[in-house]
PDB file of C-alpha atoms in Angstrom:
ATOM      1  CA  MET A 104      80.051  95.647  77.133  1.00 83.00           C
ATOM      2  CA  LYS A 105      77.620  97.826  79.076  1.00 96.00           C
ATOM      3  CA  SER A 106      78.752  99.438  82.313  1.00 98.00           C
ATOM      4  CA  ALA A 107      77.099 101.068  85.297  1.00 98.00           C
ATOM      5  CA  ILE A 108      78.105 103.122  88.319  1.00 98.00           C
ATOM      6  CA  ILE A 109      76.224 102.533  91.575  1.00 98.00           C
ATOM      7  CA  THR A 110      76.832 104.506  94.753  1.00 98.00           C
ATOM      8  CA  GLY A 111      75.897 103.170  98.168  1.00 96.00           C
ATOM      9  CA  ALA A 112      76.404  99.717  96.693  1.00 95.00           C
ATOM     10  CA  SER A 113      77.810  97.765  99.624  1.00 91.00           C
ATOM     11  CA  LYS A 114      74.448  96.742 101.107  1.00 90.00           C
ATOM     12  CA  GLY A 115      70.700  97.280 101.067  1.00 91.00           C
ATOM     13  CA  ILE A 116      69.161  98.800  97.939  1.00 93.00           C
ATOM     14  CA  GLY A 117      72.525  99.407  96.271  1.00 94.00           C
ATOM     15  CA  LYS A 118      73.620  95.800  96.647  1.00 95.00           C
ATOM     16  CA  ALA A 119      70.294  94.516  95.316  1.00 95.00           C
ATOM     17  CA  ILE A 120      70.604  96.793  92.272  1.00 97.00           C
ATOM     18  CA  ALA A 121      74.209  95.697  91.702  1.00 97.00           C
ATOM     19  CA  LEU A 122      73.261  92.020  91.655  1.00 97.00           C
ATOM     20  CA  LYS A 123      70.367  92.734  89.318  1.00 97.00           C
ATOM     21  CA  LEU A 124      72.529  94.639  86.833  1.00 98.00           C
ATOM     22  CA  ALA A 125      75.271  92.013  87.056  1.00 97.00           C
ATOM     23  CA  ALA A 126      72.678  89.436  86.017  1.00 96.00           C
ATOM     24  CA  LEU A 127      71.955  91.701  83.018  1.00 96.00           C
ATOM     25  CA  SER A 128      75.657  91.517  82.052  1.00 96.00           C
ATOM     26  CA  TYR A 129      76.634  95.045  83.098  1.00 98.00           C
ATOM     27  CA  SER A 130      80.196  95.698  84.193  1.00 97.00           C
ATOM     28  CA  LEU A 131      79.958  97.532  87.483  1.00 98.00           C
ATOM     29  CA  VAL A 132      81.730 100.284  89.371  1.00 98.00           C
ATOM     30  CA  LEU A 133      80.489  99.995  92.941  1.00 98.00           C
ATOM     31  CA  VAL A 134      81.042 102.801  95.417  1.00 98.00           C
ATOM     32  CA  GLY A 135      80.643 102.425  99.162  1.00 95.00           C
ATOM     33  CA  ARG A 136      82.262 103.058 102.511  1.00 91.00           C
ATOM     34  CA  ASN A 137      82.555  99.535 103.930  1.00 92.00           C
ATOM     35  CA  LYS A 138      85.529  97.760 102.351  1.00 94.00           C
ATOM     36  CA  THR A 139      84.512  94.354 103.710  1.00 95.00           C
ATOM     37  CA  HIS A 140      80.987  94.603 102.309  1.00 94.00           C
ATOM     38  CA  LEU A 141      82.333  95.809  98.971  1.00 96.00           C
ATOM     39  CA  ALA A 142      84.786  92.890  98.800  1.00 96.00           C
ATOM     40  CA  ASN A 143      81.968  90.442  99.519  1.00 95.00           C
ATOM     41  CA  ILE A 144      79.705  91.766  96.788  1.00 95.00           C
ATOM     42  CA  LYS A 145      82.625  91.894  94.338  1.00 96.00           C
ATOM     43  CA  SER A 146      83.277  88.213  95.034  1.00 95.00           C
ATOM     44  CA  GLU A 147      79.585  87.398  94.593  1.00 95.00           C
ATOM     45  CA  ILE A 148      79.397  89.199  91.249  1.00 96.00           C
ATOM     46  CA  GLU A 149      82.589  87.623  89.947  1.00 96.00           C
ATOM     47  CA  LYS A 150      81.222  84.172  90.816  1.00 95.00           C
ATOM     48  CA  MET A 151      78.291  85.081  88.546  1.00 93.00           C
ATOM     49  CA  GLY A 152      80.813  85.729  85.762  1.00 94.00           C
ATOM     50  CA  GLY A 153      80.502  89.497  86.049  1.00 95.00           C
ATOM     51  CA  ARG A 154      83.109  92.254  86.037  1.00 96.00           C
ATOM     52  CA  CYS A 155      83.297  94.578  88.989  1.00 96.00           C
ATOM     53  CA  LYS A 156      85.472  97.429  90.264  1.00 97.00           C
ATOM     54  CA  VAL A 157      84.900  98.542  93.848  1.00 97.00           C
ATOM     55  CA  LEU A 158      85.787 101.969  95.208  1.00 98.00           C
ATOM     56  CA  SER A 159      85.819 102.758  98.916  1.00 96.00           C
ATOM     57  CA  LEU A 160      85.428 106.535  98.735  1.00 96.00           C
ATOM     58  CA  ASP A 161      83.968 109.357 100.789  1.00 95.00           C
ATOM     59  CA  LEU A 162      81.194 111.149  98.915  1.00 96.00           C
ATOM     60  CA  GLU A 163      81.571 114.148 101.211  1.00 96.00           C
ATOM     61  CA  LYS A 164      84.854 115.017  99.491  1.00 96.00           C
ATOM     62  CA  GLU A 165      84.528 117.423  96.583  1.00 96.00           C
ATOM     63  CA  ASP A 166      86.806 115.495  94.225  1.00 97.00           C
ATOM     64  CA  THR A 167      85.073 112.117  94.700  1.00 98.00           C
ATOM     65  CA  PRO A 168      82.512 112.425  91.838  1.00 98.00           C
ATOM     66  CA  ASP A 169      85.203 113.170  89.260  1.00 98.00           C
ATOM     67  CA  LEU A 170      87.361 110.353  90.619  1.00 98.00           C
ATOM     68  CA  ILE A 171      84.518 107.835  90.323  1.00 98.00           C
ATOM     69  CA  VAL A 172      83.898 108.713  86.691  1.00 98.00           C
ATOM     70  CA  GLU A 173      87.620 108.621  85.906  1.00 98.00           C
ATOM     71  CA  GLU A 174      87.891 105.138  87.419  1.00 98.00           C
ATOM     72  CA  ALA A 175      84.851 103.921  85.476  1.00 98.00           C
ATOM     73  CA  ILE A 176      86.306 105.087  82.168  1.00 98.00           C
ATOM     74  CA  ALA A 177      89.759 103.746  83.009  1.00 97.00           C
ATOM     75  CA  HIS A 178      88.426 100.273  83.769  1.00 96.00           C
ATOM     76  CA  PHE A 179      85.522  99.847  81.352  1.00 97.00           C
ATOM     77  CA  GLY A 180      85.904 102.611  78.774  1.00 97.00           C
ATOM     78  CA  GLN A 181      82.294 103.756  78.901  1.00 97.00           C
ATOM     79  CA  ILE A 182      79.350 104.631  81.135  1.00 98.00           C
ATOM     80  CA  ASP A 183      75.813 103.560  80.266  1.00 98.00           C
ATOM     81  CA  ILE A 184      74.042 103.828  83.599  1.00 98.00           C
ATOM     82  CA  LEU A 185      74.550 106.021  86.644  1.00 98.00           C
ATOM     83  CA  ILE A 186      72.625 105.199  89.796  1.00 98.00           C
ATOM     84  CA  ASN A 187      72.909 107.658  92.673  1.00 98.00           C
ATOM     85  CA  ASN A 188      71.742 105.502  95.542  1.00 96.00           C
ATOM     86  CA  ALA A 189      74.004 106.519  98.438  1.00 95.00           C
ATOM     87  CA  GLY A 190      72.127 108.424 101.094  1.00 93.00           C
ATOM     88  CA  LEU A 191      72.342 109.530 104.672  1.00 92.00           C
ATOM     89  CA  ALA A 192      69.402 110.062 107.024  1.00 89.00           C
ATOM     90  CA  HIS A 193      69.138 111.912 110.295  1.00 88.00           C
ATOM     91  CA  SER A 194      66.339 112.559 112.741  1.00 88.00           C
ATOM     92  CA  SER A 195      66.223 115.702 114.861  1.00 92.00           C
ATOM     93  CA  LYS A 196      63.980 118.701 115.272  1.00 95.00           C
ATOM     94  CA  ILE A 197      64.974 121.899 113.523  1.00 94.00           C
ATOM     95  CA  MET A 198      66.041 123.565 116.758  1.00 94.00           C
ATOM     96  CA  ASP A 199      68.336 120.614 117.502  1.00 95.00           C
ATOM     97  CA  THR A 200      69.958 120.405 114.050  1.00 94.00           C
ATOM     98  CA  ASP A 201      73.441 121.882 113.802  1.00 95.00           C
ATOM     99  CA  ILE A 202      75.344 123.049 110.738  1.00 96.00           C
ATOM    100  CA  ASP A 203      77.604 119.980 110.661  1.00 96.00           C
ATOM    101  CA  ILE A 204      74.775 117.478 110.189  1.00 95.00           C
ATOM    102  CA  TRP A 205      73.063 119.821 107.712  1.00 95.00           C
ATOM    103  CA  ASN A 206      76.234 119.994 105.597  1.00 97.00           C
ATOM    104  CA  LYS A 207      76.852 116.253 105.832  1.00 96.00           C
ATOM    105  CA  LEU A 208      73.339 115.431 104.620  1.00 96.00           C
ATOM    106  CA  PHE A 209      73.524 117.879 101.738  1.00 97.00           C
ATOM    107  CA  HIS A 210      77.011 116.802 100.697  1.00 97.00           C
ATOM    108  CA  ILE A 211      75.989 113.148 100.402  1.00 97.00           C
ATOM    109  CA  ASN A 212      72.309 113.365  99.413  1.00 97.00           C
ATOM    110  CA  ALA A 213      72.416 116.327  97.035  1.00 97.00           C
ATOM    111  CA  ARG A 214      75.871 117.628  96.151  1.00 98.00           C
ATOM    112  CA  ALA A 215      77.511 114.289  95.340  1.00 98.00           C
ATOM    113  CA  PRO A 216      74.703 113.169  92.965  1.00 98.00           C
ATOM    114  CA  PHE A 217      74.696 116.613  91.307  1.00 98.00           C
ATOM    115  CA  PHE A 218      78.387 116.524  90.479  1.00 98.00           C
ATOM    116  CA  LEU A 219      78.432 112.822  89.649  1.00 98.00           C
ATOM    117  CA  CYS A 220      75.790 113.487  87.016  1.00 98.00           C
ATOM    118  CA  LYS A 221      77.749 116.485  85.734  1.00 98.00           C
ATOM    119  CA  ALA A 222      80.915 114.382  85.401  1.00 98.00           C
ATOM    120  CA  ALA A 223      79.146 111.399  83.823  1.00 98.00           C
ATOM    121  CA  VAL A 224      76.926 113.158  81.269  1.00 98.00           C
ATOM    122  CA  PRO A 225      79.676 113.681  78.624  1.00 98.00           C
ATOM    123  CA  PHE A 226      80.263 109.915  78.613  1.00 98.00           C
ATOM    124  CA  LEU A 227      76.585 108.967  78.872  1.00 98.00           C
ATOM    125  CA  ARG A 228      75.979 110.948  75.670  1.00 98.00           C
ATOM    126  CA  LYS A 229      78.071 108.324  73.852  1.00 97.00           C
ATOM    127  CA  SER A 230      75.962 105.406  75.100  1.00 97.00           C
ATOM    128  CA  LYS A 231      73.270 103.715  73.003  1.00 94.00           C
ATOM    129  CA  ASN A 232      70.953 103.504  76.029  1.00 95.00           C
ATOM    130  CA  PRO A 233      72.042 106.061  78.650  1.00 97.00           C
ATOM    131  CA  VAL A 234      70.138 106.116  81.927  1.00 97.00           C
ATOM    132  CA  ILE A 235      70.447 108.088  85.162  1.00 98.00           C
ATOM    133  CA  ILE A 236      68.459 106.933  88.183  1.00 98.00           C
ATOM    134  CA  ASN A 237      68.452 108.959  91.386  1.00 98.00           C
ATOM    135  CA  ILE A 238      67.132 107.164  94.452  1.00 95.00           C
ATOM    136  CA  SER A 239      65.272 109.653  96.604  1.00 92.00           C
ATOM    137  CA  SER A 240      62.667 109.051  99.305  1.00 87.00           C
ATOM    138  CA  VAL A 241      59.097 109.800 100.222  1.00 83.00           C
ATOM    139  CA  VAL A 242      60.563 112.690 102.245  1.00 79.00           C
ATOM    140  CA  GLY A 243      61.631 114.200  98.924  1.00 81.00           C
ATOM    141  CA  PHE A 244      58.082 115.443  98.464  1.00 81.00           C
ATOM    142  CA  LYS A 245      56.531 115.091 101.921  1.00 82.00           C
ATOM    143  CA  GLY A 246      57.417 116.553 105.303  1.00 78.00           C
ATOM    144  CA  TYR A 247      57.743 114.661 108.573  1.00 82.00           C
ATOM    145  CA  ALA A 248      58.390 116.205 111.965  1.00 85.00           C
ATOM    146  CA  GLY A 249      61.959 115.648 113.088  1.00 87.00           C
ATOM    147  CA  GLN A 250      63.327 115.151 109.569  1.00 89.00           C
ATOM    148  CA  ALA A 251      63.757 118.717 108.290  1.00 93.00           C
ATOM    149  CA  ALA A 252      67.413 118.493 107.215  1.00 95.00           C
ATOM    150  CA  TYR A 253      66.942 115.064 105.652  1.00 93.00           C
ATOM    151  CA  ALA A 254      63.788 116.149 103.824  1.00 94.00           C
ATOM    152  CA  SER A 255      65.481 119.331 102.623  1.00 95.00           C
ATOM    153  CA  SER A 256      68.353 117.373 101.093  1.00 96.00           C
ATOM    154  CA  LYS A 257      66.004 114.955  99.349  1.00 95.00           C
ATOM    155  CA  HIS A 258      63.826 117.814  98.088  1.00 96.00           C
ATOM    156  CA  ALA A 259      67.032 119.287  96.644  1.00 96.00           C
ATOM    157  CA  LEU A 260      67.819 115.979  94.925  1.00 97.00           C
ATOM    158  CA  ALA A 261      64.308 115.853  93.443  1.00 96.00           C
ATOM    159  CA  GLY A 262      64.495 119.424  92.180  1.00 96.00           C
ATOM    160  CA  PHE A 263      67.882 118.928  90.573  1.00 96.00           C
ATOM    161  CA  THR A 264      66.716 115.686  88.944  1.00 97.00           C
ATOM    162  CA  LYS A 265      63.742 117.421  87.310  1.00 96.00           C
ATOM    163  CA  VAL A 266      66.007 120.091  85.809  1.00 97.00           C
ATOM    164  CA  LEU A 267      68.594 117.535  84.693  1.00 98.00           C
ATOM    165  CA  ALA A 268      65.921 115.541  82.848  1.00 97.00           C
ATOM    166  CA  LYS A 269      65.040 118.607  80.785  1.00 97.00           C
ATOM    167  CA  GLU A 270      68.650 119.581  80.100  1.00 97.00           C
ATOM    168  CA  VAL A 271      69.756 116.178  78.788  1.00 98.00           C
ATOM    169  CA  GLN A 272      66.548 115.143  77.045  1.00 95.00           C
ATOM    170  CA  GLU A 273      67.901 116.114  73.614  1.00 95.00           C
ATOM    171  CA  ASP A 274      70.963 113.944  74.296  1.00 96.00           C
ATOM    172  CA  GLY A 275      68.715 110.906  74.621  1.00 95.00           C
ATOM    173  CA  ILE A 276      69.623 110.410  78.280  1.00 97.00           C
ATOM    174  CA  LYS A 277      66.710 109.087  80.301  1.00 97.00           C
ATOM    175  CA  VAL A 278      66.546 110.462  83.846  1.00 97.00           C
ATOM    176  CA  HIS A 279      64.398 108.801  86.494  1.00 97.00           C
ATOM    177  CA  LEU A 280      63.647 109.540  90.143  1.00 96.00           C
ATOM    178  CA  ILE A 281      62.606 106.699  92.447  1.00 95.00           C
ATOM    179  CA  SER A 282      61.031 107.746  95.744  1.00 90.00           C
ATOM    180  CA  PRO A 283      60.395 104.756  98.014  1.00 88.00           C
ATOM    181  CA  GLY A 284      58.515 104.779 101.265  1.00 77.00           C
ATOM    182  CA  GLY A 285      60.013 102.599 103.993  1.00 68.00           C
ATOM    183  CA  VAL A 286      62.485 100.032 102.630  1.00 65.00           C
ATOM    184  CA  ASN A 287      63.847  97.240 104.810  1.00 58.00           C
ATOM    185  CA  THR A 288      67.368  98.622 105.259  1.00 61.00           C
ATOM    186  CA  GLU A 289      69.486  99.475 108.281  1.00 60.00           C
ATOM    187  CA  MET A 290      68.890 103.177 107.692  1.00 62.00           C
ATOM    188  CA  VAL A 291      65.097 102.909 107.783  1.00 59.00           C
ATOM    189  CA  GLN A 292      65.188 100.605 110.786  1.00 54.00           C
ATOM    190  CA  LYS A 293      67.259 103.230 112.601  1.00 59.00           C
ATOM    191  CA  MET A 294      65.046 106.137 111.546  1.00 57.00           C
ATOM    192  CA  ARG A 295      61.721 104.364 112.151  1.00 61.00           C
ATOM    193  CA  PRO A 296      62.174 101.607 114.748  1.00 63.00           C
ATOM    194  CA  ASP A 297      58.417 101.736 115.330  1.00 65.00           C
ATOM    195  CA  ILE A 298      57.649 100.147 111.954  1.00 64.00           C
ATOM    196  CA  ASP A 299      57.281  96.370 111.713  1.00 57.00           C
ATOM    197  CA  THR A 300      59.988  95.283 109.243  1.00 60.00           C
ATOM    198  CA  SER A 301      57.547  92.799 107.691  1.00 60.00           C
ATOM    199  CA  GLU A 302      55.573  95.816 106.421  1.00 66.00           C
ATOM    200  CA  LEU A 303      58.557  97.388 104.685  1.00 76.00           C
ATOM    201  CA  ILE A 304      59.402  97.325 100.980  1.00 81.00           C
ATOM    202  CA  GLN A 305      62.247  94.918 100.201  1.00 88.00           C
ATOM    203  CA  PRO A 306      65.443  96.110  98.456  1.00 90.00           C
ATOM    204  CA  ASP A 307      64.857  93.557  95.683  1.00 89.00           C
ATOM    205  CA  GLU A 308      61.617  95.344  94.818  1.00 92.00           C
ATOM    206  CA  ILE A 309      63.555  98.545  94.107  1.00 91.00           C
ATOM    207  CA  ALA A 310      66.071  96.559  92.054  1.00 93.00           C
ATOM    208  CA  GLU A 311      63.199  95.159  89.976  1.00 95.00           C
ATOM    209  CA  LEU A 312      62.059  98.712  89.209  1.00 94.00           C
ATOM    210  CA  VAL A 313      65.583  99.616  88.135  1.00 97.00           C
ATOM    211  CA  GLU A 314      65.641  96.586  85.839  1.00 97.00           C
ATOM    212  CA  PHE A 315      62.348  97.730  84.315  1.00 95.00           C
ATOM    213  CA  LEU A 316      63.630 101.256  83.736  1.00 96.00           C
ATOM    214  CA  VAL A 317      66.915 100.240  82.112  1.00 96.00           C
ATOM    215  CA  THR A 318      65.437  97.552  79.867  1.00 95.00           C
ATOM    216  CA  ARG A 319      62.095  98.993  78.765  1.00 90.00           C
ATOM    217  CA  GLN A 320      61.580 100.273  75.263  1.00 84.00           C
ATOM    218  CA  GLY A 321      58.957 102.616  73.882  1.00 82.00           C
ATOM    219  CA  LYS A 322      58.100 106.257  73.460  1.00 80.00           C
ATOM    220  CA  GLY A 323      56.639 106.859  76.900  1.00 85.00           C
ATOM    221  CA  ILE A 324      58.930 108.556  79.414  1.00 86.00           C
ATOM    222  CA  ILE A 325      58.811 107.697  83.104  1.00 90.00           C
ATOM    223  CA  ASP A 326      59.996 110.638  85.171  1.00 93.00           C
ATOM    224  CA  HIS A 327      59.146 109.646  88.734  1.00 91.00           C
ATOM    225  CA  LEU A 328      58.209 106.454  90.540  1.00 86.00           C
ATOM    226  CA  TYR A 329      56.782 106.677  94.060  1.00 87.00           C
ATOM    227  CA  ILE A 330      56.587 103.319  95.827  1.00 78.00           C
ATOM    228  CA  ARG A 331      54.848 103.209  99.177  1.00 76.00           C
ATOM    229  CA  ARG A 332      54.688 100.321 101.606  1.00 69.00           C
ATOM    230  CA  GLN A 333      51.425  98.424 101.512  1.00 65.00           C
ATOM    231  CA  SER A 334      50.271  99.738 104.895  1.00 63.00           C
ATOM    232  CA  GLY A 335      51.036 103.352 103.948  1.00 58.00           C
ATOM    233  CA  GLN A 336      48.434 105.927 102.975  1.00 60.00           C
ATOM    234  CA  ALA A 337      47.155 105.659  99.407  1.00 55.00           C
ATOM    235  CA  PHE A 338      47.367 108.919  97.453  1.00 45.00           C
ATOM    236  CA  ASP A 339      48.575 110.734 100.549  1.00 48.00           C
TER     237      ASP A 339
END
């Protein structure tokens, strides 16, 4: 049976991806901070006939990536997909950004995905269809005033993902980066309260892209998907 790890899985994009992969018969290891939300999605997946292990863990801790992979192998014996979706955003000008928020953003947005990939790759090499998907953001290649620390962490994620793709290509591991514009989640609503939520991308749309990436066949490799909201600037 195929298995997948998803971080930031208790709500929003992560939850939508979890439900999509459960429908594709993946056994799931779901990582999040909110125990109640995790319990609810576990119940929902099990009602679908799926298998699910939930882990309420802090991605800021250095040993968390190794622990996640250990739990995945202990429960399902293999890893076929790793989706680094957990992310933290923050809005403040550079002169108002302190070292604590800088470290927190980098620990969650860049360091945790880096070391989760490192821990998972030896097991992904054994999969018949290994896939890594890192969920970034439009700020991973653009710059917006008041989002320097957040943008820096997402630029770091993008840079690491590009190198990882080259290093594991010979292992047959497909590595993808998804960079959405505004998605209708609590985080985006907090960061950009000025945007009409009806204009935002829906989490299910990101889940549909994940489904496409993990199920498609062919020789063509998709490295990066940038999805902007319909009212955003084309080719900006």
